[in-house]
PDB file of C-alpha atoms in Angstrom:
ATOM      1  CA  MET A  51     -25.218 100.738 -87.898  1.00 69.00           C
ATOM      2  CA  THR A  52     -24.500 104.089 -86.271  1.00 77.00           C
ATOM      3  CA  LYS A  53     -21.025 105.393 -85.540  1.00 76.00           C
ATOM      4  CA  ALA A  54     -21.605 105.018 -81.780  1.00 69.00           C
ATOM      5  CA  THR A  55     -22.663 101.373 -82.234  1.00 75.00           C
ATOM      6  CA  LYS A  56     -19.564 100.661 -84.329  1.00 71.00           C
ATOM      7  CA  THR A  57     -17.334 102.281 -81.714  1.00 77.00           C
ATOM      8  CA  THR A  58     -19.005 100.288 -78.921  1.00 79.00           C
ATOM      9  CA  ALA A  59     -18.632  97.044 -80.854  1.00 75.00           C
ATOM     10  CA  LYS A  60     -14.979  97.777 -81.621  1.00 78.00           C
ATOM     11  CA  THR A  61     -14.258  98.602 -77.975  1.00 83.00           C
ATOM     12  CA  ALA A  62     -15.998  95.411 -76.816  1.00 78.00           C
ATOM     13  CA  ALA A  63     -13.993  93.351 -79.332  1.00 79.00           C
ATOM     14  CA  GLN A  64     -10.733  94.929 -78.180  1.00 84.00           C
ATOM     15  CA  LYS A  65     -11.572  94.236 -74.531  1.00 86.00           C
ATOM     16  CA  THR A  66     -12.439  90.633 -75.393  1.00 85.00           C
ATOM     17  CA  VAL A  67      -9.115  90.161 -77.173  1.00 84.00           C
ATOM     18  CA  THR A  68      -7.266  91.734 -74.227  1.00 85.00           C
ATOM     19  CA  VAL A  69      -8.954  89.403 -71.727  1.00 86.00           C
ATOM     20  CA  ALA A  70      -8.370  86.385 -73.986  1.00 85.00           C
ATOM     21  CA  LYS A  71      -4.663  87.281 -74.263  1.00 85.00           C
ATOM     22  CA  LYS A  72      -4.370  87.583 -70.478  1.00 88.00           C
ATOM     23  CA  VAL A  73      -5.965  84.166 -70.036  1.00 85.00           C
ATOM     24  CA  HIS A  74      -3.825  82.617 -72.783  1.00 83.00           C
ATOM     25  CA  GLU A  75      -0.629  84.018 -71.262  1.00 85.00           C
ATOM     26  CA  SER A  76      -1.506  83.128 -67.665  1.00 88.00           C
ATOM     27  CA  THR A  77       0.524  80.561 -65.779  1.00 89.00           C
ATOM     28  CA  TRP A  78      -2.520  78.610 -64.590  1.00 89.00           C
ATOM     29  CA  PHE A  79      -3.885  78.273 -68.130  1.00 86.00           C
ATOM     30  CA  GLU A  80      -0.516  77.148 -69.475  1.00 84.00           C
ATOM     31  CA  ARG A  81      -0.337  74.535 -66.710  1.00 87.00           C
ATOM     32  CA  ALA A  82      -3.836  73.323 -67.511  1.00 86.00           C
ATOM     33  CA  ALA A  83      -2.942  73.099 -71.206  1.00 84.00           C
ATOM     34  CA  ARG A  84       0.265  71.220 -70.359  1.00 85.00           C
ATOM     35  CA  ALA A  85      -1.780  68.790 -68.299  1.00 85.00           C
ATOM     36  CA  GLY A  86      -4.110  68.329 -71.257  1.00 85.00           C
ATOM     37  CA  PHE A  87      -1.179  67.694 -73.547  1.00 82.00           C
ATOM     38  CA  ALA A  88       0.124  65.084 -71.084  1.00 87.00           C
ATOM     39  CA  VAL A  89      -3.357  63.557 -70.911  1.00 84.00           C
ATOM     40  CA  ASN A  90      -3.305  63.177 -74.673  1.00 84.00           C
ATOM     41  CA  GLY A  91      -0.003  61.353 -74.352  1.00 88.00           C
ATOM     42  CA  VAL A  92      -1.384  59.058 -71.658  1.00 86.00           C
ATOM     43  CA  LEU A  93      -4.442  58.354 -73.815  1.00 85.00           C
ATOM     44  CA  HIS A  94      -2.177  57.393 -76.730  1.00 86.00           C
ATOM     45  CA  VAL A  95      -0.120  55.122 -74.477  1.00 89.00           C
ATOM     46  CA  LEU A  96      -3.336  53.423 -73.290  1.00 85.00           C
ATOM     47  CA  ILE A  97      -4.572  52.961 -76.866  1.00 83.00           C
ATOM     48  CA  GLY A  98      -1.217  51.452 -77.828  1.00 86.00           C
ATOM     49  CA  VAL A  99      -1.246  49.087 -74.860  1.00 86.00           C
ATOM     50  CA  LEU A 100      -4.821  48.084 -75.731  1.00 84.00           C
ATOM     51  CA  ALA A 101      -3.769  47.397 -79.337  1.00 82.00           C
ATOM     52  CA  ILE A 102      -0.988  45.137 -78.080  1.00 86.00           C
ATOM     53  CA  SER A 103      -3.404  43.359 -75.719  1.00 84.00           C
ATOM     54  CA  VAL A 104      -5.875  42.853 -78.585  1.00 81.00           C
ATOM     55  CA  ALA A 105      -3.076  41.352 -80.684  1.00 82.00           C
ATOM     56  CA  LEU A 106      -2.036  39.027 -77.868  1.00 82.00           C
ATOM     57  CA  GLY A 107      -5.644  38.063 -77.121  1.00 79.00           C
ATOM     58  CA  VAL A 108      -5.612  39.286 -73.527  1.00 77.00           C
ATOM     59  CA  GLY A 109      -8.080  41.744 -72.055  1.00 67.00           C
ATOM     60  CA  ALA A 110      -9.258  44.405 -74.462  1.00 61.00           C
ATOM     61  CA  ASP A 111     -11.483  43.842 -77.458  1.00 61.00           C
ATOM     62  CA  THR A 112     -10.762  47.160 -79.149  1.00 63.00           C
ATOM     63  CA  ALA A 113      -8.012  49.762 -79.229  1.00 68.00           C
ATOM     64  CA  ASP A 114      -9.522  53.196 -79.750  1.00 73.00           C
ATOM     65  CA  PRO A 115     -10.039  56.287 -77.578  1.00 76.00           C
ATOM     66  CA  GLY A 116     -13.414  55.024 -76.347  1.00 78.00           C
ATOM     67  CA  GLY A 117     -11.917  51.662 -75.405  1.00 76.00           C
ATOM     68  CA  ALA A 118      -9.027  53.317 -73.601  1.00 80.00           C
ATOM     69  CA  LEU A 119     -11.375  55.593 -71.661  1.00 83.00           C
ATOM     70  CA  ARG A 120     -13.677  52.688 -70.773  1.00 83.00           C
ATOM     71  CA  ALA A 121     -10.659  50.731 -69.530  1.00 82.00           C
ATOM     72  CA  VAL A 122      -9.622  53.649 -67.323  1.00 84.00           C
ATOM     73  CA  ALA A 123     -13.172  54.188 -66.014  1.00 86.00           C
ATOM     74  CA  GLN A 124     -13.420  50.529 -64.938  1.00 86.00           C
ATOM     75  CA  THR A 125     -10.409  50.772 -62.616  1.00 86.00           C
ATOM     76  CA  PRO A 126     -10.678  51.899 -58.981  1.00 89.00           C
ATOM     77  CA  GLY A 127     -10.804  55.693 -59.036  1.00 87.00           C
ATOM     78  CA  GLY A 128     -11.024  55.513 -62.809  1.00 87.00           C
ATOM     79  CA  LEU A 129     -14.095  57.686 -63.169  1.00 90.00           C
ATOM     80  CA  ALA A 130     -12.318  60.562 -61.416  1.00 90.00           C
ATOM     81  CA  LEU A 131      -9.376  60.028 -63.740  1.00 88.00           C
ATOM     82  CA  VAL A 132     -11.661  60.147 -66.792  1.00 90.00           C
ATOM     83  CA  TRP A 133     -13.030  63.478 -65.490  1.00 92.00           C
ATOM     84  CA  ALA A 134      -9.445  64.716 -65.176  1.00 89.00           C
ATOM     85  CA  LEU A 135      -8.708  63.488 -68.699  1.00 88.00           C
ATOM     86  CA  ALA A 136     -11.772  65.337 -70.024  1.00 90.00           C
ATOM     87  CA  ALA A 137     -10.810  68.540 -68.190  1.00 92.00           C
ATOM     88  CA  GLY A 138      -7.237  68.337 -69.479  1.00 89.00           C
ATOM     89  CA  LEU A 139      -8.440  67.805 -73.033  1.00 90.00           C
ATOM     90  CA  VAL A 140     -10.784  70.813 -72.728  1.00 92.00           C
ATOM     91  CA  ALA A 141      -7.885  72.941 -71.478  1.00 91.00           C
ATOM     92  CA  VAL A 142      -5.478  71.978 -74.253  1.00 89.00           C
ATOM     93  CA  SER A 143      -8.212  72.378 -76.862  1.00 91.00           C
ATOM     94  CA  LEU A 144      -9.038  75.892 -75.616  1.00 92.00           C
ATOM     95  CA  TRP A 145      -5.330  76.743 -75.421  1.00 88.00           C
ATOM     96  CA  PHE A 146      -4.829  75.821 -79.086  1.00 90.00           C
ATOM     97  CA  LEU A 147      -8.033  77.694 -80.033  1.00 93.00           C
ATOM     98  CA  LEU A 148      -6.789  80.885 -78.361  1.00 92.00           C
ATOM     99  CA  GLU A 149      -3.322  80.314 -79.843  1.00 89.00           C
ATOM    100  CA  ALA A 150      -4.821  80.057 -83.330  1.00 92.00           C
ATOM    101  CA  VAL A 151      -6.941  83.174 -83.014  1.00 91.00           C
ATOM    102  CA  LEU A 152      -4.682  85.439 -80.962  1.00 89.00           C
ATOM    103  CA  THR A 153      -1.279  84.508 -82.331  1.00 87.00           C
ATOM    104  CA  HIS A 154      -2.034  83.641 -85.937  1.00 88.00           C
ATOM    105  CA  LEU A 155      -5.437  84.560 -87.343  1.00 88.00           C
ATOM    106  CA  LEU A 156      -5.612  88.099 -85.917  1.00 86.00           C
ATOM    107  CA  ASP A 157      -2.179  88.712 -87.438  1.00 87.00           C
ATOM    108  CA  GLY A 158      -3.288  87.407 -90.841  1.00 89.00           C
ATOM    109  CA  GLU A 159      -1.246  84.197 -90.613  1.00 89.00           C
ATOM    110  CA  TRP A 160      -4.006  82.081 -92.112  1.00 92.00           C
ATOM    111  CA  LYS A 161      -2.085  78.892 -92.919  1.00 93.00           C
ATOM    112  CA  SER A 162      -0.549  78.441 -89.458  1.00 90.00           C
ATOM    113  CA  GLY A 163      -3.787  79.620 -87.830  1.00 90.00           C
ATOM    114  CA  ILE A 164      -5.803  76.944 -89.612  1.00 94.00           C
ATOM    115  CA  ILE A 165      -3.255  74.271 -88.666  1.00 92.00           C
ATOM    116  CA  VAL A 166      -3.479  75.266 -84.998  1.00 91.00           C
ATOM    117  CA  LEU A 167      -7.299  75.392 -85.255  1.00 92.00           C
ATOM    118  CA  ALA A 168      -7.188  71.810 -86.557  1.00 93.00           C
ATOM    119  CA  LYS A 169      -5.197  70.810 -83.457  1.00 89.00           C
ATOM    120  CA  ALA A 170      -7.807  72.489 -81.262  1.00 91.00           C
ATOM    121  CA  ALA A 171     -10.554  70.582 -83.072  1.00 92.00           C
ATOM    122  CA  ALA A 172      -8.705  67.258 -82.736  1.00 88.00           C
ATOM    123  CA  TYR A 173      -8.283  67.671 -78.980  1.00 86.00           C
ATOM    124  CA  GLY A 174     -11.839  68.937 -78.713  1.00 88.00           C
ATOM    125  CA  ALA A 175     -13.110  65.834 -80.497  1.00 87.00           C
ATOM    126  CA  LEU A 176     -11.528  63.670 -77.776  1.00 84.00           C
ATOM    127  CA  VAL A 177     -13.459  65.595 -75.116  1.00 87.00           C
ATOM    128  CA  VAL A 178     -16.781  64.126 -76.298  1.00 86.00           C
ATOM    129  CA  PRO A 179     -16.071  60.455 -75.540  1.00 86.00           C
ATOM    130  CA  ALA A 180     -14.227  61.379 -72.330  1.00 87.00           C
ATOM    131  CA  ALA A 181     -17.125  63.501 -71.043  1.00 89.00           C
ATOM    132  CA  THR A 182     -19.684  60.903 -72.165  1.00 89.00           C
ATOM    133  CA  ILE A 183     -17.928  58.132 -70.231  1.00 88.00           C
ATOM    134  CA  ALA A 184     -17.325  60.433 -67.237  1.00 89.00           C
ATOM    135  CA  LEU A 185     -21.067  61.126 -67.138  1.00 89.00           C
ATOM    136  CA  GLY A 186     -21.775  57.380 -67.163  1.00 86.00           C
ATOM    137  CA  GLY A 187     -22.745  57.160 -70.817  1.00 85.00           C
ATOM    138  CA  GLN A 188     -21.658  54.668 -73.432  1.00 81.00           C
ATOM    139  CA  VAL A 189     -19.376  55.385 -76.363  1.00 76.00           C
ATOM    140  CA  ASP A 190     -19.773  53.128 -79.349  1.00 70.00           C
ATOM    141  CA  THR A 191     -16.525  51.578 -80.441  1.00 60.00           C
ATOM    142  CA  ASP A 192     -15.695  52.382 -84.023  1.00 59.00           C
ATOM    143  CA  SER A 193     -16.797  49.288 -85.952  1.00 62.00           C
ATOM    144  CA  ASP A 194     -14.006  49.854 -88.490  1.00 59.00           C
ATOM    145  CA  VAL A 195     -11.395  49.633 -85.716  1.00 63.00           C
ATOM    146  CA  ARG A 196     -12.990  46.436 -84.426  1.00 66.00           C
ATOM    147  CA  GLU A 197     -13.158  44.887 -87.913  1.00 70.00           C
ATOM    148  CA  VAL A 198      -9.534  45.711 -88.718  1.00 70.00           C
ATOM    149  CA  SER A 199      -8.373  44.386 -85.337  1.00 70.00           C
ATOM    150  CA  THR A 200     -10.355  41.171 -85.811  1.00 72.00           C
ATOM    151  CA  PHE A 201      -8.940  40.727 -89.315  1.00 74.00           C
ATOM    152  CA  LEU A 202      -5.371  41.328 -88.145  1.00 74.00           C
ATOM    153  CA  VAL A 203      -5.459  38.893 -85.222  1.00 74.00           C
ATOM    154  CA  GLN A 204      -6.500  36.082 -87.557  1.00 80.00           C
ATOM    155  CA  SER A 205      -3.022  35.820 -89.067  1.00 78.00           C
ATOM    156  CA  PRO A 206       0.495  35.719 -87.595  1.00 77.00           C
ATOM    157  CA  LEU A 207       1.592  38.632 -89.791  1.00 85.00           C
ATOM    158  CA  GLY A 208      -1.476  40.623 -88.705  1.00 81.00           C
ATOM    159  CA  VAL A 209      -0.709  40.031 -85.035  1.00 84.00           C
ATOM    160  CA  GLY A 210       2.803  41.369 -85.627  1.00 86.00           C
ATOM    161  CA  LEU A 211       1.416  44.390 -87.460  1.00 85.00           C
ATOM    162  CA  LEU A 212      -1.046  45.120 -84.654  1.00 83.00           C
ATOM    163  CA  ILE A 213       1.715  44.817 -82.052  1.00 87.00           C
ATOM    164  CA  ALA A 214       3.926  47.129 -84.148  1.00 89.00           C
ATOM    165  CA  ALA A 215       1.053  49.620 -84.451  1.00 86.00           C
ATOM    166  CA  GLY A 216       0.520  49.441 -80.689  1.00 86.00           C
ATOM    167  CA  VAL A 217       4.201  50.067 -80.020  1.00 91.00           C
ATOM    168  CA  GLY A 218       4.080  52.994 -82.467  1.00 89.00           C
ATOM    169  CA  VAL A 219       1.078  54.542 -80.728  1.00 86.00           C
ATOM    170  CA  VAL A 220       2.772  54.078 -77.327  1.00 90.00           C
ATOM    171  CA  ALA A 221       5.839  55.868 -78.749  1.00 92.00           C
ATOM    172  CA  ILE A 222       3.641  58.717 -79.995  1.00 87.00           C
ATOM    173  CA  GLY A 223       2.076  58.989 -76.539  1.00 87.00           C
ATOM    174  CA  ALA A 224       5.513  59.060 -74.934  1.00 90.00           C
ATOM    175  CA  PHE A 225       6.515  61.782 -77.408  1.00 89.00           C
ATOM    176  CA  PHE A 226       3.510  63.890 -76.340  1.00 84.00           C
ATOM    177  CA  ILE A 227       4.362  63.410 -72.673  1.00 87.00           C
ATOM    178  CA  VAL A 228       7.999  64.421 -73.253  1.00 87.00           C
ATOM    179  CA  LYS A 229       6.843  67.512 -75.193  1.00 83.00           C
ATOM    180  CA  CYS A 230       4.636  68.407 -72.241  1.00 80.00           C
ATOM    181  CA  VAL A 231       7.409  68.009 -69.693  1.00 81.00           C
ATOM    182  CA  ARG A 232       9.840  70.016 -71.816  1.00 81.00           C
ATOM    183  CA  ARG A 233       7.143  72.615 -72.636  1.00 73.00           C
ATOM    184  CA  THR A 234       8.028  72.340 -76.318  1.00 71.00           C
ATOM    185  CA  PHE A 235       4.358  71.979 -77.299  1.00 66.00           C
ATOM    186  CA  LEU A 236       4.168  75.722 -76.635  1.00 61.00           C
ATOM    187  CA  ASP A 237       6.443  76.206 -79.650  1.00 65.00           C
ATOM    188  CA  ASP A 238       4.189  74.272 -82.067  1.00 61.00           C
TER     189      ASP A 238
END
């Protein structure tokens, strides 16, 4: 590689980082990421409610992200909401990706950078079923989730455990929503 090529590549990389920082620090991107964080909370609340409904034998047959998204899509205006969920999850995933690279990895903070990258990957993984359902596709319910739910509802103790798990997941969703409203997810 010639010296001119190295200089050009370095300049292009610096410009890319500068643009990425501007996007990451922009108000509109922060708002989109906050919406995505809230969407994650809403998704958790829905999964928790579905778990409780499975335990009580009303409505849902599974309590997982795919089941929650299918339930939303089947309501009036639900498909538009699933699109909004997918867009919010993309935004929060990209926000955490830029946070990992720009704030941690470029500064050599490998441990915290990898943790934030894992968050980006987790939110990104939720985009796939949301986008699939938004596009009219089918998402297979995790057979392990279905088997565990079926096993639990066959005993009184299991029903209680499933209800407790549902309440716990609802609480986690509420926690995410509160973090979004308070903007404390920006500090993670």
